[in-house]
Amino acid sequence: MNNDTEIISKYFKLTELQIQQFDQLGELYPEWNSKINVISRKDIENLYVNHILHSLAIARFINPIEGTRFLDMGTGGGFPGIPLAIMWQNCNFHLIDRIGKKIRVAENIARSIGLTNVTFQHGDIGECREKYDFVVSRAVMRLDELVPLIKKNISPKSMNAYPNGLICLKGGDLASEMTKVKYPIIEEPLDKYFSEPYFETKKLIYVQM
């Protein structure tokens, strides 16, 4: 286990395979990022806290049953989908993004570390017609704009402790966005889950749909 992966094992009990895969992300993302910018050049050194651990906040919120289906909308270079797919190898993930070169990076990284529970789509959310238990996203757009776009992708049949819906990671004051959403919402501050200073202003938003 490298020093960076230890930040994850501080909060999660990892298998040997998960340790190996999280270790590999620390080599693959900087290598790909030097060719195709999927993470800010200045932020790549904070890969494990600001991107991987941030993505895994969703794994502190829910514990999905085997076979749960996730859609990662606007995944960019694979966040939060790839870290969650490593964490929940018995769940299925579909990652979609409008920028082809970013989705290719995510696909190459997933293949390199041996993930078999992830599929990829280059396209707009309007082109994705499948149903999922949860849609996840990370700082993609305003909540009140996101909810109408993904409503069609939420399966009506729930099988987890939390009913199906949207789980997104956002920062800042979200009051104006949340008041326009007419579904039940849970707002979780991420400093409840993680002690690193980065998470002091970050939040997880669950919208039951």
mmCIF file of C-alpha atoms in Angstrom:
data_model
loop_
_atom_site.group_PDB
_atom_site.id
_atom_site.type_symbol
_atom_site.label_atom_id
_atom_site.label_comp_id
_atom_site.label_asym_id
_atom_site.label_seq_id
_atom_site.Cartn_x
_atom_site.Cartn_y
_atom_site.Cartn_z
ATOM 1 C CA MET A 1 0.000 0.000 0.000
ATOM 2 C CA ASN A 2 1.456 3.377 -0.967
ATOM 3 C CA ASN A 3 1.304 6.379 1.351
ATOM 4 C CA ASP A 4 -1.534 7.932 -0.623
ATOM 5 C CA THR A 5 -3.728 4.842 -0.461
ATOM 6 C CA GLU A 6 -3.326 4.912 3.322
ATOM 7 C CA ILE A 7 -5.614 7.968 3.366
ATOM 8 C CA ILE A 8 -8.363 5.688 2.017
ATOM 9 C CA SER A 9 -7.609 2.806 4.399
ATOM 10 C CA LYS A 10 -7.948 5.319 7.233
ATOM 11 C CA TYR A 11 -11.705 5.348 6.531
ATOM 12 C CA PHE A 12 -12.408 2.066 4.706
ATOM 13 C CA LYS A 13 -11.435 -1.562 5.208
ATOM 14 C CA LEU A 14 -9.801 -2.531 1.904
ATOM 15 C CA THR A 15 -9.089 -5.902 0.307
ATOM 16 C CA GLU A 16 -5.697 -6.632 -1.247
ATOM 17 C CA LEU A 17 -7.233 -6.172 -4.711
ATOM 18 C CA GLN A 18 -8.690 -2.784 -3.760
ATOM 19 C CA ILE A 19 -5.348 -1.639 -2.315
ATOM 20 C CA GLN A 20 -3.604 -2.665 -5.527
ATOM 21 C CA GLN A 21 -6.161 -0.853 -7.693
ATOM 22 C CA PHE A 22 -6.122 2.351 -5.630
ATOM 23 C CA ASP A 23 -2.303 2.265 -5.720
ATOM 24 C CA GLN A 24 -2.402 2.024 -9.520
ATOM 25 C CA LEU A 25 -4.592 5.135 -9.793
ATOM 26 C CA GLY A 26 -1.699 7.158 -8.353
ATOM 27 C CA GLU A 27 0.473 6.141 -11.316
ATOM 28 C CA LEU A 28 -2.138 6.171 -14.081
ATOM 29 C CA TYR A 29 -3.894 9.495 -13.488
ATOM 30 C CA PRO A 30 -0.729 11.677 -13.496
ATOM 31 C CA GLU A 31 0.519 9.806 -16.582
ATOM 32 C CA TRP A 32 -2.742 10.334 -18.493
ATOM 33 C CA ASN A 33 -3.190 13.852 -17.176
ATOM 34 C CA SER A 34 0.107 14.904 -18.747
ATOM 35 C CA LYS A 35 -1.434 14.048 -22.143
ATOM 36 C CA ILE A 36 -5.134 14.848 -21.628
ATOM 37 C CA ASN A 37 -6.163 17.294 -18.929
ATOM 38 C CA VAL A 38 -8.844 15.558 -16.842
ATOM 39 C CA ILE A 39 -7.718 17.067 -13.517
ATOM 40 C CA SER A 40 -6.356 20.578 -13.013
ATOM 41 C CA ARG A 41 -2.561 20.504 -13.421
ATOM 42 C CA LYS A 42 -2.180 22.195 -10.036
ATOM 43 C CA ASP A 43 -4.552 19.725 -8.378
ATOM 44 C CA ILE A 44 -3.130 16.415 -9.616
ATOM 45 C CA GLU A 45 -0.839 16.222 -6.564
ATOM 46 C CA ASN A 46 -4.018 16.212 -4.444
ATOM 47 C CA LEU A 47 -5.482 13.293 -6.409
ATOM 48 C CA TYR A 48 -6.150 11.037 -3.433
ATOM 49 C CA VAL A 49 -7.863 13.531 -1.113
ATOM 50 C CA ASN A 50 -9.570 15.929 -3.535
ATOM 51 C CA HIS A 51 -10.721 13.373 -6.098
ATOM 52 C CA ILE A 52 -10.552 9.747 -4.932
ATOM 53 C CA LEU A 53 -11.512 10.195 -1.269
ATOM 54 C CA HIS A 54 -14.025 12.888 -2.237
ATOM 55 C CA SER A 55 -15.686 10.398 -4.607
ATOM 56 C CA LEU A 56 -15.790 7.813 -1.832
ATOM 57 C CA ALA A 57 -17.919 10.077 0.364
ATOM 58 C CA ILE A 58 -20.819 8.330 -1.388
ATOM 59 C CA ALA A 59 -19.555 5.056 0.103
ATOM 60 C CA ARG A 60 -19.863 6.576 3.579
ATOM 61 C CA PHE A 61 -23.486 7.484 2.866
ATOM 62 C CA ILE A 62 -24.843 4.244 1.397
ATOM 63 C CA ASN A 63 -23.973 0.560 1.421
ATOM 64 C CA PRO A 64 -25.633 -0.823 -1.730
ATOM 65 C CA ILE A 65 -26.703 -4.422 -2.139
ATOM 66 C CA GLU A 66 -25.152 -6.662 -4.776
ATOM 67 C CA GLY A 67 -26.312 -5.824 -8.288
ATOM 68 C CA THR A 68 -27.171 -2.168 -7.611
ATOM 69 C CA ARG A 69 -26.862 -0.117 -10.817
ATOM 70 C CA PHE A 70 -25.238 3.323 -10.858
ATOM 71 C CA LEU A 71 -25.087 5.956 -13.595
ATOM 72 C CA ASP A 72 -22.192 8.427 -13.248
ATOM 73 C CA MET A 73 -23.409 11.473 -15.139
ATOM 74 C CA GLY A 74 -20.669 13.842 -16.356
ATOM 75 C CA THR A 75 -17.916 11.550 -15.096
ATOM 76 C CA GLY A 76 -15.032 13.483 -16.711
ATOM 77 C CA GLY A 77 -11.956 11.353 -16.073
ATOM 78 C CA GLY A 78 -13.908 8.829 -14.010
ATOM 79 C CA PHE A 79 -15.062 10.532 -10.806
ATOM 80 C CA PRO A 80 -16.867 9.426 -8.730
ATOM 81 C CA GLY A 81 -17.500 6.272 -10.808
ATOM 82 C CA ILE A 82 -14.082 4.594 -10.848
ATOM 83 C CA PRO A 83 -13.313 4.891 -7.105
ATOM 84 C CA LEU A 84 -16.843 3.649 -6.313
ATOM 85 C CA ALA A 85 -16.492 0.759 -8.777
ATOM 86 C CA ILE A 86 -13.292 -0.270 -6.969
ATOM 87 C CA MET A 87 -15.086 -0.074 -3.630
ATOM 88 C CA TRP A 88 -18.235 -1.939 -4.757
ATOM 89 C CA GLN A 89 -17.083 -4.619 -7.176
ATOM 90 C CA ASN A 90 -20.435 -6.427 -6.981
ATOM 91 C CA CYS A 91 -22.342 -3.360 -8.267
ATOM 92 C CA ASN A 92 -22.547 -2.071 -11.856
ATOM 93 C CA PHE A 93 -21.489 1.364 -13.094
ATOM 94 C CA HIS A 94 -22.177 3.188 -16.357
ATOM 95 C CA LEU A 95 -20.046 6.298 -16.888
ATOM 96 C CA ILE A 96 -21.157 8.947 -19.365
ATOM 97 C CA ASP A 97 -19.546 12.203 -20.499
ATOM 98 C CA ARG A 98 -19.936 14.528 -23.474
ATOM 99 C CA ILE A 99 -16.160 14.964 -23.883
ATOM 100 C CA GLY A 100 -14.808 11.974 -25.766
ATOM 101 C CA LYS A 101 -11.152 12.294 -24.770
ATOM 102 C CA LYS A 102 -12.071 12.350 -21.057
ATOM 103 C CA ILE A 103 -14.249 9.250 -21.272
ATOM 104 C CA ARG A 104 -11.401 7.500 -23.133
ATOM 105 C CA VAL A 105 -9.046 8.268 -20.247
ATOM 106 C CA ALA A 106 -11.541 6.830 -17.755
ATOM 107 C CA GLU A 107 -12.044 3.744 -19.921
ATOM 108 C CA ASN A 108 -8.301 3.139 -20.303
ATOM 109 C CA ILE A 109 -7.687 3.534 -16.573
ATOM 110 C CA ALA A 110 -10.521 1.167 -15.678
ATOM 111 C CA ARG A 111 -9.189 -1.421 -18.136
ATOM 112 C CA SER A 112 -5.614 -1.017 -16.851
ATOM 113 C CA ILE A 113 -6.591 -1.787 -13.253
ATOM 114 C CA GLY A 114 -8.841 -4.697 -14.244
ATOM 115 C CA LEU A 115 -12.282 -3.290 -13.422
ATOM 116 C CA THR A 116 -14.987 -5.469 -14.966
ATOM 117 C CA ASN A 117 -18.084 -3.778 -13.495
ATOM 118 C CA VAL A 118 -17.868 -0.538 -15.492
ATOM 119 C CA THR A 119 -19.200 0.495 -18.921
ATOM 120 C CA PHE A 120 -18.670 3.775 -20.750
ATOM 121 C CA GLN A 121 -20.618 6.077 -23.055
ATOM 122 C CA HIS A 122 -19.479 9.117 -24.981
ATOM 123 C CA GLY A 123 -22.557 11.260 -25.228
ATOM 124 C CA ASP A 124 -25.121 13.528 -23.655
ATOM 125 C CA ILE A 125 -27.384 12.409 -20.795
ATOM 126 C CA GLY A 126 -30.304 12.747 -23.224
ATOM 127 C CA GLU A 127 -28.816 9.853 -25.208
ATOM 128 C CA CYS A 128 -28.842 7.527 -22.201
ATOM 129 C CA ARG A 129 -32.209 5.765 -21.878
ATOM 130 C CA GLU A 130 -31.367 3.010 -19.390
ATOM 131 C CA LYS A 131 -32.787 2.878 -15.849
ATOM 132 C CA TYR A 132 -30.565 2.873 -12.758
ATOM 133 C CA ASP A 133 -30.991 2.657 -9.011
ATOM 134 C CA PHE A 134 -28.869 5.728 -8.404
ATOM 135 C CA VAL A 135 -27.443 8.523 -10.502
ATOM 136 C CA VAL A 136 -24.217 9.920 -9.043
ATOM 137 C CA SER A 137 -22.411 13.101 -10.042
ATOM 138 C CA ARG A 138 -19.636 15.357 -8.865
ATOM 139 C CA ALA A 139 -19.965 19.140 -9.305
ATOM 140 C CA VAL A 140 -21.626 18.794 -12.716
ATOM 141 C CA MET A 141 -24.358 21.463 -12.649
ATOM 142 C CA ARG A 142 -26.956 23.123 -10.461
ATOM 143 C CA LEU A 143 -29.146 20.652 -8.600
ATOM 144 C CA ASP A 144 -32.402 22.105 -9.934
ATOM 145 C CA GLU A 145 -31.092 21.703 -13.500
ATOM 146 C CA LEU A 146 -29.691 18.216 -12.933
ATOM 147 C CA VAL A 147 -32.790 16.613 -11.406
ATOM 148 C CA PRO A 148 -35.087 17.056 -14.460
ATOM 149 C CA LEU A 149 -32.376 15.699 -16.787
ATOM 150 C CA ILE A 150 -31.857 12.431 -14.921
ATOM 151 C CA LYS A 151 -35.419 11.776 -13.741
ATOM 152 C CA LYS A 152 -36.018 9.429 -16.711
ATOM 153 C CA ASN A 153 -32.982 7.336 -15.714
ATOM 154 C CA ILE A 154 -34.178 6.468 -12.194
ATOM 155 C CA SER A 155 -35.711 2.998 -11.890
ATOM 156 C CA PRO A 156 -39.083 3.015 -10.116
ATOM 157 C CA LYS A 157 -38.254 -0.188 -8.205
ATOM 158 C CA SER A 158 -36.033 0.404 -5.135
ATOM 159 C CA MET A 159 -34.086 -2.381 -3.452
ATOM 160 C CA ASN A 160 -31.693 -0.541 -1.131
ATOM 161 C CA ALA A 161 -32.128 1.008 2.316
ATOM 162 C CA TYR A 162 -32.339 4.409 0.620
ATOM 163 C CA PRO A 163 -34.966 4.674 -2.140
ATOM 164 C CA ASN A 164 -33.629 5.219 -5.655
ATOM 165 C CA GLY A 165 -32.527 8.710 -6.575
ATOM 166 C CA LEU A 166 -29.671 11.126 -7.150
ATOM 167 C CA ILE A 167 -26.522 11.348 -5.016
ATOM 168 C CA CYS A 168 -24.250 14.249 -5.874
ATOM 169 C CA LEU A 169 -21.140 15.849 -4.419
ATOM 170 C CA LYS A 170 -21.123 19.633 -4.309
ATOM 171 C CA GLY A 171 -19.637 22.585 -2.455
ATOM 172 C CA GLY A 172 -20.717 25.986 -1.186
ATOM 173 C CA ASP A 173 -24.144 27.350 -0.367
ATOM 174 C CA LEU A 174 -26.765 25.195 -2.082
ATOM 175 C CA ALA A 175 -29.916 26.689 -0.552
ATOM 176 C CA SER A 176 -31.117 28.396 -3.751
ATOM 177 C CA GLU A 177 -30.672 25.180 -5.743
ATOM 178 C CA MET A 178 -32.347 22.919 -3.204
ATOM 179 C CA THR A 179 -35.449 25.066 -2.682
ATOM 180 C CA LYS A 180 -36.345 24.612 -6.357
ATOM 181 C CA VAL A 181 -36.256 20.796 -6.155
ATOM 182 C CA LYS A 182 -39.641 19.289 -5.287
ATOM 183 C CA TYR A 183 -38.350 15.949 -4.003
ATOM 184 C CA PRO A 184 -37.200 14.933 -0.491
ATOM 185 C CA ILE A 185 -33.556 15.936 0.046
ATOM 186 C CA ILE A 186 -30.881 14.926 2.553
ATOM 187 C CA GLU A 187 -27.846 17.219 2.877
ATOM 188 C CA GLU A 188 -24.740 15.756 4.523
ATOM 189 C CA PRO A 189 -21.639 17.865 5.305
ATOM 190 C CA LEU A 190 -18.553 15.859 4.333
ATOM 191 C CA ASP A 191 -16.539 16.946 7.363
ATOM 192 C CA LYS A 192 -18.881 14.558 9.186
ATOM 193 C CA TYR A 193 -17.191 11.722 7.247
ATOM 194 C CA PHE A 194 -13.607 12.951 6.744
ATOM 195 C CA SER A 195 -11.269 15.073 8.892
ATOM 196 C CA GLU A 196 -9.125 16.606 6.105
ATOM 197 C CA PRO A 197 -9.542 20.427 5.721
ATOM 198 C CA TYR A 198 -10.589 20.034 2.068
ATOM 199 C CA PHE A 199 -13.965 18.670 3.168
ATOM 200 C CA GLU A 200 -14.967 21.581 5.415
ATOM 201 C CA THR A 201 -17.057 23.209 2.670
ATOM 202 C CA LYS A 202 -18.061 20.063 0.764
ATOM 203 C CA LYS A 203 -21.463 18.392 0.868
ATOM 204 C CA LEU A 204 -23.271 15.272 -0.263
ATOM 205 C CA ILE A 205 -26.823 15.779 -1.528
ATOM 206 C CA TYR A 206 -29.271 12.878 -1.819
ATOM 207 C CA VAL A 207 -32.513 13.461 -3.703
ATOM 208 C CA GLN A 208 -35.134 10.723 -3.313
ATOM 209 C CA MET A 209 -36.829 10.174 -6.666
#
